[in-house]
PDB file of N, CA and C in Angstrom:
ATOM      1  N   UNK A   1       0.845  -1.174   0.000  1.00 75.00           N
ATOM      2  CA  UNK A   1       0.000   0.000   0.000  1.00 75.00           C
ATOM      3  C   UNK A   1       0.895   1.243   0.000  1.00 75.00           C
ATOM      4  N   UNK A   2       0.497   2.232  -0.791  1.00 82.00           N
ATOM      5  CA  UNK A   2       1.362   3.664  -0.821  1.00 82.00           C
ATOM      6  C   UNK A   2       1.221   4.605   0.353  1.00 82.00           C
ATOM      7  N   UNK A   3       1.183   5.318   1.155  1.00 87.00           N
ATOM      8  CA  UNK A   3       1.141   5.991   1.515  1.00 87.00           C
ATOM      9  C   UNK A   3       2.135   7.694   1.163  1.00 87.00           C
ATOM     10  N   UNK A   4       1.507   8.927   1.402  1.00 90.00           N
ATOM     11  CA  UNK A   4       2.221  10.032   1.649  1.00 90.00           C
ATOM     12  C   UNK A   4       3.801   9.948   2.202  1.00 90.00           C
ATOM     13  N   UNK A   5       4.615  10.125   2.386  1.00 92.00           N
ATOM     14  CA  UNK A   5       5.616  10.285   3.346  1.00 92.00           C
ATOM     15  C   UNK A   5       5.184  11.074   4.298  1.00 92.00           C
ATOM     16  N   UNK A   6       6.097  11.209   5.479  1.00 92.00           N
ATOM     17  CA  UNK A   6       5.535  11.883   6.579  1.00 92.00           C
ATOM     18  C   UNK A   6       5.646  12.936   6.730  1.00 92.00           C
ATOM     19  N   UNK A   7       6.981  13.476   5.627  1.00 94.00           N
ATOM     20  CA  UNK A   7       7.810  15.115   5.338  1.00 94.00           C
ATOM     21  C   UNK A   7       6.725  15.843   3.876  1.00 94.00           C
ATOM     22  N   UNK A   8       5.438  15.110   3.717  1.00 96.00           N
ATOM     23  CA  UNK A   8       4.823  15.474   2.551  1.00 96.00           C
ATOM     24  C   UNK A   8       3.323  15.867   2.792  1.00 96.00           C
ATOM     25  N   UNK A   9       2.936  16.986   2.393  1.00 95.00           N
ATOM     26  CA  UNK A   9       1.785  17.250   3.031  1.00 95.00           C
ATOM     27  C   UNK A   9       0.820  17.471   1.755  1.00 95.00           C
ATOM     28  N   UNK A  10      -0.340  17.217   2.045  1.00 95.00           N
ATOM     29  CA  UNK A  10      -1.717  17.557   0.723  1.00 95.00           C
ATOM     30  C   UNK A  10      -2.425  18.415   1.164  1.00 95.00           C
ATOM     31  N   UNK A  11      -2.655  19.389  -0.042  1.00 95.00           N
ATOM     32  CA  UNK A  11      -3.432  20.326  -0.134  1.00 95.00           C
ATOM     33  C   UNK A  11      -4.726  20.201  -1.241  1.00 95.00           C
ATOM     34  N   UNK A  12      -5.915  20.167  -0.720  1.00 94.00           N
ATOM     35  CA  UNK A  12      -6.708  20.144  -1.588  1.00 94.00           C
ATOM     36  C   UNK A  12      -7.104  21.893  -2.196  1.00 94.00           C
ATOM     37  N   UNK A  13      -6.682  21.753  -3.957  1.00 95.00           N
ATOM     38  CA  UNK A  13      -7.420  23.212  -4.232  1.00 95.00           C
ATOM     39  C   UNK A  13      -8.857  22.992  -5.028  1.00 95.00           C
ATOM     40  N   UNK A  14      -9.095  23.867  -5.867  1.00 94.00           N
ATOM     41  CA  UNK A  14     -10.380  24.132  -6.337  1.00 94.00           C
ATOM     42  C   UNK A  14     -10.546  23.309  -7.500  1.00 94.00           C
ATOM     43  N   UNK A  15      -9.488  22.969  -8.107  1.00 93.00           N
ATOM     44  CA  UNK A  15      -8.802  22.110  -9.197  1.00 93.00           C
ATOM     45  C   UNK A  15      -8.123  20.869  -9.069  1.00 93.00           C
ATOM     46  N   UNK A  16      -7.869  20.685  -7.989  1.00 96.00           N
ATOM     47  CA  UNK A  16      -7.138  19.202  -7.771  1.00 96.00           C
ATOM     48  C   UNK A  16      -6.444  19.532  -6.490  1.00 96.00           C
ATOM     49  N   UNK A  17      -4.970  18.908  -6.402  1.00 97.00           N
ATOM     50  CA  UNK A  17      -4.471  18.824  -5.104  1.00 97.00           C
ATOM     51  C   UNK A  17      -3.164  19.553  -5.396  1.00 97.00           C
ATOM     52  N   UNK A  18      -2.439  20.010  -3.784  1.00 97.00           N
ATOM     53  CA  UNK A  18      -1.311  20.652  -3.835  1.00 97.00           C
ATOM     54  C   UNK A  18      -0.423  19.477  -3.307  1.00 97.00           C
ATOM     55  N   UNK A  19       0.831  19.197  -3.751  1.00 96.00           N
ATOM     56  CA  UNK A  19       2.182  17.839  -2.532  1.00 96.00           C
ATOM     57  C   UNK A  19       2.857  19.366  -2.123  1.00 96.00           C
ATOM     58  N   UNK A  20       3.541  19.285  -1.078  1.00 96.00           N
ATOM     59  CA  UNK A  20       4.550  19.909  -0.622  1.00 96.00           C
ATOM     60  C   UNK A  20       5.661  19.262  -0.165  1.00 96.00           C
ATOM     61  N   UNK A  21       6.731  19.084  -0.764  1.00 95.00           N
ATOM     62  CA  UNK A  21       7.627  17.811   0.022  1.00 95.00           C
ATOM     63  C   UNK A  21       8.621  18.596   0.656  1.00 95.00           C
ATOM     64  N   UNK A  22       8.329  18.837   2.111  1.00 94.00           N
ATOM     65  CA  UNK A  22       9.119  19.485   2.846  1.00 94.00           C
ATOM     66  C   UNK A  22      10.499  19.400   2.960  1.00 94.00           C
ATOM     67  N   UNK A  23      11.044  18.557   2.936  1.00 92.00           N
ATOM     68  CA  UNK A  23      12.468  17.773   2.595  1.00 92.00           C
ATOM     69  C   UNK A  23      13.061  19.128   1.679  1.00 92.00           C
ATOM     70  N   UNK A  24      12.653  19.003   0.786  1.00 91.00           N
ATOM     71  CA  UNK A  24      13.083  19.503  -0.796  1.00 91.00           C
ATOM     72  C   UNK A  24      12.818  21.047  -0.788  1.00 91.00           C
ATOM     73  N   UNK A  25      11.668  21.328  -0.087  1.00 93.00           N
ATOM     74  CA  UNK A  25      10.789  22.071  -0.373  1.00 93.00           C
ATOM     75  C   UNK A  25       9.601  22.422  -1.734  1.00 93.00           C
ATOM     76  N   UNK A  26       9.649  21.400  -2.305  1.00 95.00           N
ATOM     77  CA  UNK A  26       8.955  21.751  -3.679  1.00 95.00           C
ATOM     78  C   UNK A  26       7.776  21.355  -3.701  1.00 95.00           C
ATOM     79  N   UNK A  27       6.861  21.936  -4.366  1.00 94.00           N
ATOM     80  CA  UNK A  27       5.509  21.987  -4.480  1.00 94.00           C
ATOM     81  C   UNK A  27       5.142  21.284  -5.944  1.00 94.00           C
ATOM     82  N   UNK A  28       3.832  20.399  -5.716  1.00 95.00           N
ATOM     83  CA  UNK A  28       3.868  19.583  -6.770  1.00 95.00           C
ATOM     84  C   UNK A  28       2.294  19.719  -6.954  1.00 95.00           C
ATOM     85  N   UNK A  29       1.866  20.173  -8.591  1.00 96.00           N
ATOM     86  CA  UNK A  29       0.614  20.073  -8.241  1.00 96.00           C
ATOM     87  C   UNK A  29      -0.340  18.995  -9.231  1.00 96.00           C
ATOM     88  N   UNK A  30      -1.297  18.564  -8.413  1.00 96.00           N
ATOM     89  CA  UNK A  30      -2.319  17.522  -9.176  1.00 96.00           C
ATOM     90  C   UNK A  30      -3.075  17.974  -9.422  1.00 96.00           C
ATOM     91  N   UNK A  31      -3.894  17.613 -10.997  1.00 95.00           N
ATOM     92  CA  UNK A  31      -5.151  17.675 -11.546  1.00 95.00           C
ATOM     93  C   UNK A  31      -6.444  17.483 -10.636  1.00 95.00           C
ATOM     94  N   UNK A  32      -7.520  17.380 -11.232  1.00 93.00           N
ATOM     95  CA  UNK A  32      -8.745  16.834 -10.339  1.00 93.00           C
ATOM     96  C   UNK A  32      -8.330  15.140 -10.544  1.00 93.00           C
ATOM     97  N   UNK A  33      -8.068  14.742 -11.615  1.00 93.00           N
ATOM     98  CA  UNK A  33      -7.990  13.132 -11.559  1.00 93.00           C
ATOM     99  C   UNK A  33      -6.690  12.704 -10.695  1.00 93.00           C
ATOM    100  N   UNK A  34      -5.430  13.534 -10.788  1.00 94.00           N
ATOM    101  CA  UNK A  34      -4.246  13.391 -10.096  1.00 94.00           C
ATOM    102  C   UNK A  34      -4.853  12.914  -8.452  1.00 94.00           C
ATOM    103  N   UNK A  35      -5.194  14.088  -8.141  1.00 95.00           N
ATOM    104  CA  UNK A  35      -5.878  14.202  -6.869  1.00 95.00           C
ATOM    105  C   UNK A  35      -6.742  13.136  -6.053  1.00 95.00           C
ATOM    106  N   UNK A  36      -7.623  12.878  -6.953  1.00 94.00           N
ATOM    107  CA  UNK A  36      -8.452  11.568  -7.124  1.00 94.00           C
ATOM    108  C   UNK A  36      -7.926  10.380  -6.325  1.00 94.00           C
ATOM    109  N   UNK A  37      -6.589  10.038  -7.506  1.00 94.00           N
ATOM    110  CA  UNK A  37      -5.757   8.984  -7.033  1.00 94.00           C
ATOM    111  C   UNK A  37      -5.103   9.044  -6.031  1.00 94.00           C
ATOM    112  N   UNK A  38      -4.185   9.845  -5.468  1.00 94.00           N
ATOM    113  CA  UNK A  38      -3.788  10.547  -3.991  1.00 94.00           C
ATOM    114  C   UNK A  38      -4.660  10.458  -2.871  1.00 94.00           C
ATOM    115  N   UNK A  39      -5.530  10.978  -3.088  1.00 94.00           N
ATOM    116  CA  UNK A  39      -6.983  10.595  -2.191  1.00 94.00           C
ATOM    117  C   UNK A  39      -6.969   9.447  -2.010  1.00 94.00           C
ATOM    118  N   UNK A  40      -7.735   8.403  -3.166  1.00 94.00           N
ATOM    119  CA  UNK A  40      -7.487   7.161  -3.066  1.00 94.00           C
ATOM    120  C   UNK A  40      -6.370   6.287  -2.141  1.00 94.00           C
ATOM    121  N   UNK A  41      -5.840   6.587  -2.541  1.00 91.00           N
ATOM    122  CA  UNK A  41      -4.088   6.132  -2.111  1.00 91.00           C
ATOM    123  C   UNK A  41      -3.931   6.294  -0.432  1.00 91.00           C
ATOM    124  N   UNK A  42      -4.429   7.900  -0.357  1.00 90.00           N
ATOM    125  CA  UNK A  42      -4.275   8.161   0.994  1.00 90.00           C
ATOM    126  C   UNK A  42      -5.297   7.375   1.804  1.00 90.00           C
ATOM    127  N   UNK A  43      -6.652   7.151   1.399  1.00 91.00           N
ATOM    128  CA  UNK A  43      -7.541   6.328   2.055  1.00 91.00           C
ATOM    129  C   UNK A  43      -7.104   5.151   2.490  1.00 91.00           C
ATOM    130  N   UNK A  44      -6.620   4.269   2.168  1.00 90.00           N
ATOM    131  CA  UNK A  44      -5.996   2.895   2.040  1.00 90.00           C
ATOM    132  C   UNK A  44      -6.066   2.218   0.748  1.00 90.00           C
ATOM    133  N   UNK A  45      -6.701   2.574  -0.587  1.00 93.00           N
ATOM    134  CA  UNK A  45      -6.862   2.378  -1.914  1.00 93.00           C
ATOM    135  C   UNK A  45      -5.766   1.652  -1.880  1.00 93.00           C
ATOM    136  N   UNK A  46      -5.534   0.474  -3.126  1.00 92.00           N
ATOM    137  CA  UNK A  46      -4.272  -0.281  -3.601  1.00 92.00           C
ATOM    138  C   UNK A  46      -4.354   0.534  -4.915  1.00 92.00           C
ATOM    139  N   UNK A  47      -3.216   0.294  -5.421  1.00 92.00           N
ATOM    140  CA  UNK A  47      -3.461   1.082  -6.897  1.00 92.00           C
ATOM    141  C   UNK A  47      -4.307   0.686  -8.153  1.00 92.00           C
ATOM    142  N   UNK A  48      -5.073  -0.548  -8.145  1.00 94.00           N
ATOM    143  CA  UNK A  48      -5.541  -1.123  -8.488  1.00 94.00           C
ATOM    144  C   UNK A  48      -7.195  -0.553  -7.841  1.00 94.00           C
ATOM    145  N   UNK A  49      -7.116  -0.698  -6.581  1.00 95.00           N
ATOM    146  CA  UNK A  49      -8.524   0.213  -6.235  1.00 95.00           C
ATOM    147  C   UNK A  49      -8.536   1.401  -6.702  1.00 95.00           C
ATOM    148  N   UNK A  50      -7.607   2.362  -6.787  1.00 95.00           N
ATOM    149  CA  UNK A  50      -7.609   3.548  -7.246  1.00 95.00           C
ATOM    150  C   UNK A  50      -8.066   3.534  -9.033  1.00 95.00           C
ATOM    151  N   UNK A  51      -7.652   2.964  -9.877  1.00 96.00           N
ATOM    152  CA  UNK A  51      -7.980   2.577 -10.796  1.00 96.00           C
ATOM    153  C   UNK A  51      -8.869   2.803 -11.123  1.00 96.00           C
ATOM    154  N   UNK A  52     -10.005   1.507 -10.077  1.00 96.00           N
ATOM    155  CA  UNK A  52     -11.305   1.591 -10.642  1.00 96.00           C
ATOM    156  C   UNK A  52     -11.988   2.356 -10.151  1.00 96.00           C
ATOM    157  N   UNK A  53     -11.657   3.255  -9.164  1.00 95.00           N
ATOM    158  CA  UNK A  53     -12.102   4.050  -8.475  1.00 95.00           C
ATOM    159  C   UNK A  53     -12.359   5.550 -10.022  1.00 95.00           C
ATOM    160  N   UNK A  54     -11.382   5.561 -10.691  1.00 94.00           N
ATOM    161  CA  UNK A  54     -10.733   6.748 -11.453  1.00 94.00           C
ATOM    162  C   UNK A  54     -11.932   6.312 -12.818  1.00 94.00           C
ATOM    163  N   UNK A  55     -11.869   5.143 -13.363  1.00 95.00           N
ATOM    164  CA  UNK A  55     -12.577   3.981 -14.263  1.00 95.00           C
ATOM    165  C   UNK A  55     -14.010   4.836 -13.707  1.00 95.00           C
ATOM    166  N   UNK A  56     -14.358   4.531 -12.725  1.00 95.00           N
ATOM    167  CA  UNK A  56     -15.684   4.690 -12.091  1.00 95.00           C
ATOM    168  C   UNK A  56     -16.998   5.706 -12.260  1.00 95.00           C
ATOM    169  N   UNK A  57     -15.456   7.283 -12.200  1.00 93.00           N
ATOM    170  CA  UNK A  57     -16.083   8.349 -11.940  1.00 93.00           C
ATOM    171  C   UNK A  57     -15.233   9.397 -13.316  1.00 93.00           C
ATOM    172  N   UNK A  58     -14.657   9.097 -14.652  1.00 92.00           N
ATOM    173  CA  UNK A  58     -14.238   9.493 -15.452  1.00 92.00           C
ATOM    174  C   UNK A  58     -14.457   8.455 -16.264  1.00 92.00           C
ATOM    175  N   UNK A  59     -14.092   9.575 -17.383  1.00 93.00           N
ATOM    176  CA  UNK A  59     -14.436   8.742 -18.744  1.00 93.00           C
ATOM    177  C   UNK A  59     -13.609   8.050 -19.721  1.00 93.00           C
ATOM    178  N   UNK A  60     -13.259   7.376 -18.917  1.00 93.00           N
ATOM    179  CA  UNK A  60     -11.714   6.248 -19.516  1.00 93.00           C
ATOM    180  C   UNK A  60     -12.567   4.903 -19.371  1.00 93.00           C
ATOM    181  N   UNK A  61     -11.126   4.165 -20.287  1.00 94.00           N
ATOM    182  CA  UNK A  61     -11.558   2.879 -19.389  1.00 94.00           C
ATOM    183  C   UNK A  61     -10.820   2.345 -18.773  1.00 94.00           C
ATOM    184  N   UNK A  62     -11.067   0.899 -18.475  1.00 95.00           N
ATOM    185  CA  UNK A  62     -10.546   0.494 -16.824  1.00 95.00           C
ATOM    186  C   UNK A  62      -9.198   0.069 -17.167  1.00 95.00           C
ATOM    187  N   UNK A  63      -8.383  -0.279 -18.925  1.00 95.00           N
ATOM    188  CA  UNK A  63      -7.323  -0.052 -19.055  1.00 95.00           C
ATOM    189  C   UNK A  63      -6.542   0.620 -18.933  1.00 95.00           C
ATOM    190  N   UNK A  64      -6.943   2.120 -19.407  1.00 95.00           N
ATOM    191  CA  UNK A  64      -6.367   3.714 -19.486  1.00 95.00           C
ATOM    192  C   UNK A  64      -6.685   4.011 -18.113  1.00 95.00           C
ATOM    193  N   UNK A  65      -7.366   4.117 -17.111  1.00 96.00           N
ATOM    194  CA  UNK A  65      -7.215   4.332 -15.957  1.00 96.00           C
ATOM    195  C   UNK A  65      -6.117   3.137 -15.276  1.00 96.00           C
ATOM    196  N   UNK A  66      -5.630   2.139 -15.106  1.00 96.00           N
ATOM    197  CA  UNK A  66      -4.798   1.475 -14.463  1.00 96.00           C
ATOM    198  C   UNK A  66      -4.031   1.870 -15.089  1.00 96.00           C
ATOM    199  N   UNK A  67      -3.594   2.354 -16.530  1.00 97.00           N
ATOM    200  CA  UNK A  67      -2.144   2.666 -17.041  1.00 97.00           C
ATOM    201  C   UNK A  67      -1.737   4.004 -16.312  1.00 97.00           C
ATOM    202  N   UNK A  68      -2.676   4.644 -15.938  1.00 95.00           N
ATOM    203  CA  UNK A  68      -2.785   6.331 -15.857  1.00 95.00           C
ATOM    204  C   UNK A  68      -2.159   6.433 -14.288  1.00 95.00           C
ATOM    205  N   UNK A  69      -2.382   5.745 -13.530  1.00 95.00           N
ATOM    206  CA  UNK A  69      -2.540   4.983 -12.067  1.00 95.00           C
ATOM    207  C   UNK A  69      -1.408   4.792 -11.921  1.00 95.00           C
ATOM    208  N   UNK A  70      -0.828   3.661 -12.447  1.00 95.00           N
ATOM    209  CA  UNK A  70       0.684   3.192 -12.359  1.00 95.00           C
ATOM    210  C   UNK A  70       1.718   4.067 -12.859  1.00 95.00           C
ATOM    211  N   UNK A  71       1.495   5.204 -13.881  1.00 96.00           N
ATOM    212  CA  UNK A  71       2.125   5.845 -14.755  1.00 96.00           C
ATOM    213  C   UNK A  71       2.648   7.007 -13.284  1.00 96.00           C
ATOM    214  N   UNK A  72       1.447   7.384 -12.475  1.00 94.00           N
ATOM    215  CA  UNK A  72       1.329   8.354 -11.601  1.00 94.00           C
ATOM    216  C   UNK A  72       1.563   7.684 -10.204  1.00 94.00           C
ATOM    217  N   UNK A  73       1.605   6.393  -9.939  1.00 93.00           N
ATOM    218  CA  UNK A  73       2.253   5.959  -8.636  1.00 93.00           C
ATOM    219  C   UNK A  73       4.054   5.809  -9.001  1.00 93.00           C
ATOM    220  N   UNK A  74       4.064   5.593  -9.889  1.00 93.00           N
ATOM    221  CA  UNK A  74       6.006   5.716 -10.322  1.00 93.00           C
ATOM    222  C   UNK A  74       6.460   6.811 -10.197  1.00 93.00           C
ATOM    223  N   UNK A  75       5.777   7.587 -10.690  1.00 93.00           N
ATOM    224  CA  UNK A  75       6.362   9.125 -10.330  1.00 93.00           C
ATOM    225  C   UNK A  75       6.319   9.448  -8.852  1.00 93.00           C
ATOM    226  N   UNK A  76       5.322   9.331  -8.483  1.00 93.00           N
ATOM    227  CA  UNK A  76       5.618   9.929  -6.858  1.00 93.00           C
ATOM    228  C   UNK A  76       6.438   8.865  -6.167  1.00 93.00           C
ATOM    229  N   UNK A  77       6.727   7.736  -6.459  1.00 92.00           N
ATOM    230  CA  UNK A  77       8.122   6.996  -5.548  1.00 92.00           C
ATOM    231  C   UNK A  77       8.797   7.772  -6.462  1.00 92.00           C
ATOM    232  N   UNK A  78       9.329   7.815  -8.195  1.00 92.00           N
ATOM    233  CA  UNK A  78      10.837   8.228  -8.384  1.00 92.00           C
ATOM    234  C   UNK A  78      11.099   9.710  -7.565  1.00 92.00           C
ATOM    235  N   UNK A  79       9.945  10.414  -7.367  1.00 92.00           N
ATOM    236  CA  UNK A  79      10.056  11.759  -6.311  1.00 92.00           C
ATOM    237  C   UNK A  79      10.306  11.540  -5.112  1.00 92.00           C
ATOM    238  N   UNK A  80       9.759  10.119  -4.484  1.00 91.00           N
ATOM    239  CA  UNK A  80      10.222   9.688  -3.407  1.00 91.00           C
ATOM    240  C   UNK A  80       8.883  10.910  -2.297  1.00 91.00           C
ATOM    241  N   UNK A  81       7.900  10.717  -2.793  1.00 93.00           N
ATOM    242  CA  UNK A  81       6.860  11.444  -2.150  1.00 93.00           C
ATOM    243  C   UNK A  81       5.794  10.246  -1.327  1.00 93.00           C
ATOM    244  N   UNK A  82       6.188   9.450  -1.935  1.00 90.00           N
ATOM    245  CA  UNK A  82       5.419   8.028  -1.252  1.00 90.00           C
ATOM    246  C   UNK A  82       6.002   6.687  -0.693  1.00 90.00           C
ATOM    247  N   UNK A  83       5.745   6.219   0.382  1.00 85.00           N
ATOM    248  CA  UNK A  83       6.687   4.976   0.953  1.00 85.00           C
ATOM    249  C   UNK A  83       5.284   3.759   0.619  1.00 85.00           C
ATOM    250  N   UNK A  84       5.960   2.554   0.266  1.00 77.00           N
ATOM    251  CA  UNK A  84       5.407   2.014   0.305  1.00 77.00           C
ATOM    252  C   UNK A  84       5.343   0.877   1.541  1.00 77.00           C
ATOM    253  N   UNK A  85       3.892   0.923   2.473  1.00 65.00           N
ATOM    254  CA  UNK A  85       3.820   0.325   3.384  1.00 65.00           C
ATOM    255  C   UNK A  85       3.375  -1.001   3.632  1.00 65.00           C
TER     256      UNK A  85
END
């Protein structure tokens, strides 16, 4: 399961979400679907729940949402914004 790091904080805006990775200091920002998945993620979602979660409530399908998913959980480990627990 992914979680936030503990040096990383979320901001929800009007448009999606804010990361702040305190460490670094840099600010990272998510879409409404970005966000989505983060949410997800942060709930206890697997990335695979997040998926269909994304599948669910947008207009993809449940391929292009798991590619979209995994595409966007790699990035936040190669940022090192997420530990996996």
């Amino acid at each position: 399961m992914h979680r936030l790091r503990a040096d990383v904080t979320a901001c929800a805006t009007d448009d999606g979400m804010v990361l702040l990775d305190e460490r670094a200091g840099r600010y990272w920002q998510l879409n409404g679907t970005g966000a989505l998945v983060v949410k997800a993620l942060m709930d206890g979602a697997t990335p695979e729940q997040a998926a269909e979660r994304l599948a669910a409530t947008r207009p993809v399908t449940p391929e292009r949402a798991t590619a979209d998913v995994t595409a966007l959980v790699a990035h936040l480990v190669e940022e090192r914004l997420v530990t996996d627990s």
